Structures are given as structure tokens and as C-alpha cells.
Amino acid sequence: MNLMRLGAIDRHFFLTRGVARAMGISLTEAMAAGRLTVEEYGRMITRCRESSCAGNCEAWLACQKARATEAPPDCVNAETLNRLR
């Protein structure tokens, strides 16, 4: 992993949490319930930082009017988020 190529941590932290929230998922509650480990959560943020789909996720979030039934199709964390939902 080349740290120089990672996106801004705050942007991707909020994108990951924002997509989860749009799906009705509290990542904090998922960790407290043992459904998501701290390590998995960290990997989610890192995967988001490594990806090039942040603009797509921002656009997807801007269009959400109701609770989403699944993660954006090109989200690098879609599998994990859909499992948690």
C-alpha cells in the first residue's frame, strides 16, 4: 500500500459512515454488538481511501431521499455494508 495515494482520511471516514447511515446502519452499534470488528472497520475506511469512487458515493448520498436497501453498486465496501444491513 502506497500511503501517498490514499485519499483524505476525514473525507473517506465520513463517506463510509454516511453510506452506512443512509442504509440505516450504525457502525458503532455493529461493533458493540460484535457484528463488525474494529479491524474490519479500519479496513473499510482504508479500502474507501484506496478507491477512486468517492465522487460516485457522494453523488449517491446526495440523491438519497429514503433509507437505502443496499450500498451503491460501485462502493468498495458494498459487500460488508449489505451484510450488516
GROMACS .gro file of N, CA, C and O in nm:
model
  340
    1MET      N    1   0.084  -0.117   0.000
    1MET     CA    2   0.000   0.000   0.000
    1MET      C    3   0.088   0.124   0.000
    1MET      O    4   0.177   0.137   0.082
    2ASN      N    5   0.062   0.213  -0.093
    2ASN     CA    6   0.136   0.338  -0.105
    2ASN      C    7   0.058   0.447  -0.033
    2ASN      O    8  -0.044   0.493  -0.081
    3LEU      N    9   0.106   0.491   0.082
    3LEU     CA   10   0.034   0.589   0.163
    3LEU      C   11   0.016   0.722   0.092
    3LEU      O   12  -0.076   0.796   0.122
    4MET      N   13   0.100   0.754  -0.004
    4MET     CA   14   0.087   0.880  -0.076
    4MET      C   15  -0.036   0.881  -0.166
    4MET      O   16  -0.082   0.984  -0.206
    5ARG      N   17  -0.090   0.766  -0.198
    5ARG     CA   18  -0.202   0.758  -0.289
    5ARG      C   19  -0.337   0.749  -0.217
    5ARG      O   20  -0.439   0.746  -0.282
    6LEU      N   21  -0.336   0.743  -0.087
    6LEU     CA   22  -0.460   0.733  -0.012
    6LEU      C   23  -0.532   0.867  -0.011
    6LEU      O   24  -0.471   0.972  -0.002
    7GLY      N   25  -0.665   0.860  -0.018
    7GLY     CA   26  -0.746   0.981  -0.009
    7GLY      C   27  -0.747   1.035   0.133
    7GLY      O   28  -0.704   0.967   0.227
    8ALA      N   29  -0.796   1.154   0.148
    8ALA     CA   30  -0.802   1.220   0.279
    8ALA      C   31  -0.885   1.138   0.376
    8ALA      O   32  -0.998   1.100   0.346
    9ILE      N   33  -0.828   1.109   0.491
    9ILE     CA   34  -0.894   1.019   0.586
    9ILE      C   35  -1.030   1.074   0.632
    9ILE      O   36  -1.126   0.999   0.644
   10ASP      N   37  -1.039   1.205   0.655
   10ASP     CA   38  -1.166   1.258   0.703
   10ASP      C   39  -1.276   1.244   0.598
   10ASP      O   40  -1.390   1.209   0.630
   11ARG      N   41  -1.244   1.267   0.473
   11ARG     CA   42  -1.343   1.253   0.365
   11ARG      C   43  -1.397   1.111   0.360
   11ARG      O   44  -1.517   1.086   0.352
   12HIS      N   45  -1.307   1.013   0.363
   12HIS     CA   46  -1.346   0.873   0.348
   12HIS      C   47  -1.408   0.817   0.476
   12HIS      O   48  -1.495   0.730   0.468
   13PHE      N   49  -1.368   0.868   0.590
   13PHE     CA   50  -1.433   0.832   0.716
   13PHE      C   51  -1.581   0.871   0.708
   13PHE      O   52  -1.670   0.791   0.736
   14PHE      N   53  -1.606   0.996   0.669
   14PHE     CA   54  -1.745   1.044   0.663
   14PHE      C   55  -1.823   0.980   0.549
   14PHE      O   56  -1.944   0.957   0.562
   15LEU      N   57  -1.758   0.948   0.438
   15LEU     CA   58  -1.827   0.877   0.330
   15LEU      C   59  -1.871   0.738   0.375
   15LEU      O   60  -1.985   0.698   0.352
   16THR      N   61  -1.781   0.665   0.439
   16THR     CA   62  -1.813   0.530   0.485
   16THR      C   63  -1.927   0.534   0.585
   16THR      O   64  -2.024   0.458   0.574
   17ARG      N   65  -1.919   0.623   0.681
   17ARG     CA   66  -2.025   0.634   0.782
   17ARG      C   67  -2.153   0.687   0.720
   17ARG      O   68  -2.263   0.646   0.758
   18GLY      N   69  -2.142   0.777   0.623
   18GLY     CA   70  -2.259   0.834   0.558
   18GLY      C   71  -2.337   0.730   0.478
   18GLY      O   72  -2.461   0.725   0.484
   19VAL      N   73  -2.266   0.648   0.403
   19VAL     CA   74  -2.333   0.541   0.327
   19VAL      C   75  -2.400   0.445   0.424
   19VAL      O   76  -2.515   0.405   0.404
   20ALA      N   77  -2.329   0.407   0.529
   20ALA     CA   78  -2.388   0.317   0.630
   20ALA      C   79  -2.514   0.379   0.690
   20ALA      O   80  -2.619   0.314   0.699
   21ARG      N   81  -2.506   0.504   0.726
   21ARG     CA   82  -2.621   0.573   0.787
   21ARG      C   83  -2.739   0.579   0.690
   21ARG      O   84  -2.854   0.560   0.730
   22ALA      N   85  -2.711   0.603   0.561
   22ALA     CA   86  -2.818   0.606   0.461
   22ALA      C   87  -2.888   0.471   0.448
   22ALA      O   88  -3.002   0.463   0.406
   23MET      N   89  -2.817   0.366   0.488
   23MET     CA   90  -2.873   0.231   0.484
   23MET      C   91  -2.936   0.192   0.618
   23MET      O   92  -2.983   0.080   0.634
   24GLY      N   93  -2.932   0.281   0.715
   24GLY     CA   94  -2.987   0.251   0.847
   24GLY      C   95  -2.893   0.171   0.935
   24GLY      O   96  -2.937   0.106   1.030
   25ILE      N   97  -2.765   0.177   0.905
   25ILE     CA   98  -2.665   0.101   0.980
   25ILE      C   99  -2.585   0.196   1.069
   25ILE      O  100  -2.535   0.297   1.021
   26SER      N  101  -2.574   0.162   1.195
   26SER     CA  102  -2.482   0.231   1.285
   26SER      C  103  -2.358   0.143   1.297
   26SER      O  104  -2.365   0.032   1.353
   27LEU      N  105  -2.247   0.190   1.244
   27LEU     CA  106  -2.124   0.111   1.252
   27LEU      C  107  -2.078   0.098   1.396
   27LEU      O  108  -2.024  -0.005   1.435
   28THR      N  109  -2.103   0.200   1.477
   28THR     CA  110  -2.068   0.194   1.620
   28THR      C  111  -2.147   0.082   1.689
   28THR      O  112  -2.090   0.002   1.764
   29GLU      N  113  -2.277   0.075   1.662
   29GLU     CA  114  -2.360  -0.031   1.720
   29GLU      C  115  -2.321  -0.168   1.667
   29GLU      O  116  -2.322  -0.266   1.742
   30ALA      N  117  -2.285  -0.176   1.539
   30ALA     CA  118  -2.242  -0.304   1.482
   30ALA      C  119  -2.116  -0.354   1.551
   30ALA      O  120  -2.103  -0.474   1.579
   31MET      N  121  -2.024  -0.263   1.582
   31MET     CA  122  -1.902  -0.304   1.654
   31MET      C  123  -1.936  -0.345   1.797
   31MET      O  124  -1.885  -0.446   1.846
   32ALA      N  125  -2.022  -0.269   1.863
   32ALA     CA  126  -2.060  -0.301   2.001
   32ALA      C  127  -2.130  -0.437   2.009
   32ALA      O  128  -2.113  -0.510   2.108
   33ALA      N  129  -2.204  -0.472   1.905
   33ALA     CA  130  -2.277  -0.599   1.903
   33ALA      C  131  -2.190  -0.715   1.853
   33ALA      O  132  -2.236  -0.828   1.851
   34GLY      N  133  -2.066  -0.686   1.813
   34GLY     CA  134  -1.978  -0.791   1.765
   34GLY      C  135  -2.004  -0.832   1.621
   34GLY      O  136  -1.952  -0.932   1.574
   35ARG      N  137  -2.081  -0.754   1.548
   35ARG     CA  138  -2.111  -0.784   1.408
   35ARG      C  139  -2.004  -0.728   1.315
   35ARG      O  140  -1.998  -0.764   1.198
   36LEU      N  141  -1.921  -0.638   1.367
   36LEU     CA  142  -1.813  -0.575   1.292
   36LEU      C  143  -1.698  -0.554   1.389
   36LEU      O  144  -1.718  -0.497   1.497
   37THR      N  145  -1.580  -0.602   1.353
   37THR     CA  146  -1.465  -0.582   1.441
   37THR      C  147  -1.402  -0.446   1.413
   37THR      O  148  -1.423  -0.386   1.307
   38VAL      N  149  -1.325  -0.399   1.508
   38VAL     CA  150  -1.254  -0.273   1.491
   38VAL      C  151  -1.160  -0.283   1.371
   38VAL      O  152  -1.147  -0.189   1.293
   39GLU      N  153  -1.098  -0.400   1.353
   39GLU     CA  154  -1.008  -0.420   1.241
   39GLU      C  155  -1.083  -0.414   1.108
   39GLU      O  156  -1.036  -0.353   1.011
   40GLU      N  157  -1.201  -0.476   1.102
   40GLU     CA  158  -1.282  -0.471   0.980
   40GLU      C  159  -1.322  -0.326   0.949
   40GLU      O  160  -1.320  -0.283   0.834
   41TYR      N  161  -1.358  -0.253   1.053
   41TYR     CA  162  -1.397  -0.114   1.036
   41TYR      C  163  -1.279  -0.033   0.980
   41TYR      O  164  -1.295   0.045   0.886
   42GLY      N  165  -1.162  -0.054   1.035
   42GLY     CA  166  -1.042   0.014   0.985
   42GLY      C  167  -1.015  -0.020   0.840
   42GLY      O  168  -0.978   0.067   0.760
   43ARG      N  169  -1.033  -0.147   0.805
   43ARG     CA  170  -1.013  -0.189   0.665
   43ARG      C  171  -1.116  -0.123   0.573
   43ARG      O  172  -1.084  -0.090   0.459
   44MET      N  173  -1.238  -0.103   0.622
   44MET     CA  174  -1.340  -0.036   0.540
   44MET      C  175  -1.295   0.107   0.505
   44MET      O  176  -1.305   0.148   0.390
   45ILE      N  177  -1.246   0.178   0.604
   45ILE     CA  178  -1.201   0.315   0.581
   45ILE      C  179  -1.083   0.315   0.484
   45ILE      O  180  -1.079   0.394   0.389
   46THR      N  181  -0.989   0.223   0.503
   46THR     CA  182  -0.872   0.216   0.416
   46THR      C  183  -0.912   0.180   0.274
   46THR      O  184  -0.862   0.240   0.178
   47ARG      N  185  -1.002   0.082   0.257
   47ARG     CA  186  -1.049   0.046   0.122
   47ARG      C  187  -1.111   0.167   0.053
   47ARG      O  188  -1.088   0.192  -0.064
   48CYS      N  189  -1.191   0.242   0.128
   48CYS     CA  190  -1.252   0.362   0.072
   48CYS      C  191  -1.144   0.462   0.030
   48CYS      O  192  -1.149   0.518  -0.079
   49ARG      N  193  -1.044   0.480   0.113
   49ARG     CA  194  -0.935   0.573   0.082
   49ARG      C  195  -0.856   0.531  -0.040
   49ARG      O  196  -0.803   0.615  -0.113
   50GLU      N  197  -0.846   0.400  -0.062
   50GLU     CA  198  -0.770   0.348  -0.176
   50GLU      C  199  -0.848   0.351  -0.307
   50GLU      O  200  -0.791   0.340  -0.414
   51SER      N  201  -0.980   0.365  -0.297
   51SER     CA  202  -1.064   0.357  -0.416
   51SER      C  203  -1.072   0.491  -0.489
   51SER      O  204  -1.031   0.594  -0.439
   52SER      N  205  -1.131   0.484  -0.606
   52SER     CA  206  -1.149   0.606  -0.685
   52SER      C  207  -1.298   0.638  -0.703
   52SER      O  208  -1.335   0.710  -0.794
   53CYS      N  209  -1.382   0.584  -0.617
   53CYS     CA  210  -1.527   0.601  -0.635
   53CYS      C  211  -1.588   0.700  -0.537
   53CYS      O  212  -1.710   0.708  -0.525
   54ALA      N  213  -1.509   0.780  -0.470
   54ALA     CA  214  -1.562   0.874  -0.370
   54ALA      C  215  -1.665   0.969  -0.431
   54ALA      O  216  -1.769   0.994  -0.371
   55GLY      N  217  -1.637   1.020  -0.549
   55GLY     CA  218  -1.732   1.110  -0.614
   55GLY      C  219  -1.865   1.043  -0.641
   55GLY      O  220  -1.971   1.105  -0.624
   56ASN      N  221  -1.861   0.916  -0.680
   56ASN     CA  222  -1.985   0.841  -0.704
   56ASN      C  223  -2.063   0.823  -0.575
   56ASN      O  224  -2.186   0.835  -0.574
   57CYS      N  225  -1.994   0.795  -0.466
   57CYS     CA  226  -2.062   0.778  -0.337
   57CYS      C  227  -2.120   0.910  -0.289
   57CYS      O  228  -2.230   0.913  -0.235
   58GLU      N  229  -2.049   1.019  -0.310
   58GLU     CA  230  -2.102   1.150  -0.272
   58GLU      C  231  -2.229   1.181  -0.351
   58GLU      O  232  -2.327   1.229  -0.294
   59ALA      N  233  -2.228   1.151  -0.481
   59ALA     CA  234  -2.347   1.174  -0.564
   59ALA      C  235  -2.461   1.084  -0.519
   59ALA      O  236  -2.577   1.128  -0.512
   60TRP      N  237  -2.431   0.959  -0.488
   60TRP     CA  238  -2.533   0.864  -0.441
   60TRP      C  239  -2.595   0.915  -0.311
   60TRP      O  240  -2.716   0.916  -0.295
   61LEU      N  241  -2.511   0.960  -0.219
   61LEU     CA  242  -2.561   1.012  -0.091
   61LEU      C  243  -2.651   1.134  -0.112
   61LEU      O  244  -2.753   1.149  -0.046
   62ALA      N  245  -2.613   1.220  -0.204
   62ALA     CA  246  -2.691   1.341  -0.230
   62ALA      C  247  -2.830   1.309  -0.284
   62ALA      O  248  -2.922   1.390  -0.268
   63CYS      N  249  -2.846   1.193  -0.346
   63CYS     CA  250  -2.975   1.155  -0.407
   63CYS      C  251  -3.064   1.075  -0.313
   63CYS      O  252  -3.180   1.047  -0.349
   64GLN      N  253  -3.016   1.037  -0.197
   64GLN     CA  254  -3.094   0.952  -0.108
   64GLN      C  255  -3.205   1.031  -0.041
   64GLN      O  256  -3.180   1.128   0.028
   65LYS      N  257  -3.327   0.989  -0.065
   65LYS     CA  258  -3.444   1.054  -0.005
   65LYS      C  259  -3.507   0.966   0.104
   65LYS      O  260  -3.580   1.013   0.188
   66ALA      N  261  -3.479   0.838   0.097
   66ALA     CA  262  -3.531   0.741   0.194
   66ALA      C  263  -3.419   0.644   0.227
   66ALA      O  264  -3.313   0.647   0.166
   67ARG      N  265  -3.443   0.558   0.324
   67ARG     CA  266  -3.343   0.460   0.363
   67ARG      C  267  -3.310   0.370   0.244
   67ARG      O  268  -3.399   0.315   0.180
   68ALA      N  269  -3.184   0.357   0.214
   68ALA     CA  270  -3.137   0.274   0.103
   68ALA      C  271  -3.142   0.127   0.142
   68ALA      O  272  -3.112   0.090   0.255
   69THR      N  273  -3.180   0.043   0.048
   69THR     CA  274  -3.187  -0.100   0.074
   69THR      C  275  -3.056  -0.171   0.048
   69THR      O  276  -3.037  -0.284   0.092
   70GLU      N  277  -2.966  -0.104  -0.025
   70GLU     CA  278  -2.832  -0.162  -0.046
   70GLU      C  279  -2.733  -0.050  -0.076
   70GLU      O  280  -2.771   0.061  -0.110
   71ALA      N  281  -2.606  -0.085  -0.062
   71ALA     CA  282  -2.498   0.011  -0.085
   71ALA      C  283  -2.489   0.046  -0.233
   71ALA      O  284  -2.538  -0.028  -0.318
   72PRO      N  285  -2.425   0.159  -0.264
   72PRO     CA  286  -2.405   0.192  -0.405
   72PRO      C  287  -2.333   0.077  -0.475
   72PRO      O  288  -2.245   0.014  -0.417
   73PRO      N  289  -2.369   0.048  -0.599
   73PRO     CA  290  -2.314  -0.069  -0.668
   73PRO      C  291  -2.162  -0.069  -0.682
   73PRO      O  292  -2.100  -0.174  -0.681
   74ASP      N  293  -2.100   0.048  -0.694
   74ASP     CA  294  -1.954   0.051  -0.712
   74ASP      C  295  -1.879   0.080  -0.582
   74ASP      O  296  -1.759   0.102  -0.583
   75CYS      N  297  -1.949   0.079  -0.469
   75CYS     CA  298  -1.886   0.102  -0.339
   75CYS      C  299  -1.795  -0.016  -0.304
   75CYS      O  300  -1.837  -0.131  -0.312
   76VAL      N  301  -1.672   0.014  -0.266
   76VAL     CA  302  -1.577  -0.092  -0.234
   76VAL      C  303  -1.614  -0.165  -0.105
   76VAL      O  304  -1.563  -0.273  -0.079
   77ASN      N  305  -1.704  -0.106  -0.027
   77ASN     CA  306  -1.749  -0.169   0.098
   77ASN      C  307  -1.890  -0.223   0.088
   77ASN      O  308  -1.951  -0.259   0.190
   78ALA      N  309  -1.943  -0.233  -0.033
   78ALA     CA  310  -2.081  -0.277  -0.052
   78ALA      C  311  -2.109  -0.413   0.011
   78ALA      O  312  -2.211  -0.430   0.077
   79GLU      N  313  -2.019  -0.507  -0.007
   79GLU     CA  314  -2.042  -0.642   0.048
   79GLU      C  315  -2.058  -0.638   0.199
   79GLU      O  316  -2.152  -0.695   0.255
   80THR      N  317  -1.968  -0.567   0.267
   80THR     CA  318  -1.974  -0.558   0.413
   80THR      C  319  -2.100  -0.482   0.457
   80THR      O  320  -2.171  -0.526   0.548
   81LEU      N  321  -2.127  -0.370   0.393
   81LEU     CA  322  -2.244  -0.290   0.431
   81LEU      C  323  -2.373  -0.367   0.406
   81LEU      O  324  -2.464  -0.364   0.491
   82ASN      N  325  -2.383  -0.434   0.294
   82ASN     CA  326  -2.504  -0.512   0.265
   82ASN      C  327  -2.522  -0.626   0.365
   82ASN      O  328  -2.633  -0.657   0.405
   83ARG      N  329  -2.411  -0.685   0.408
   83ARG     CA  330  -2.417  -0.791   0.510
   83ARG      C  331  -2.466  -0.735   0.643
   83ARG      O  332  -2.550  -0.797   0.711
   84LEU      N  333  -2.420  -0.618   0.680
   84LEU     CA  334  -2.458  -0.556   0.808
   84LEU      C  335  -2.603  -0.510   0.807
   84LEU      O  336  -2.666  -0.505   0.911
   85ARG      N  337  -2.656  -0.482   0.692
   85ARG     CA  338  -2.794  -0.435   0.684
   85ARG      C  339  -2.888  -0.551   0.713
   85ARG      O  340  -2.985  -0.552   0.772
   0.00000   0.00000   0.00000
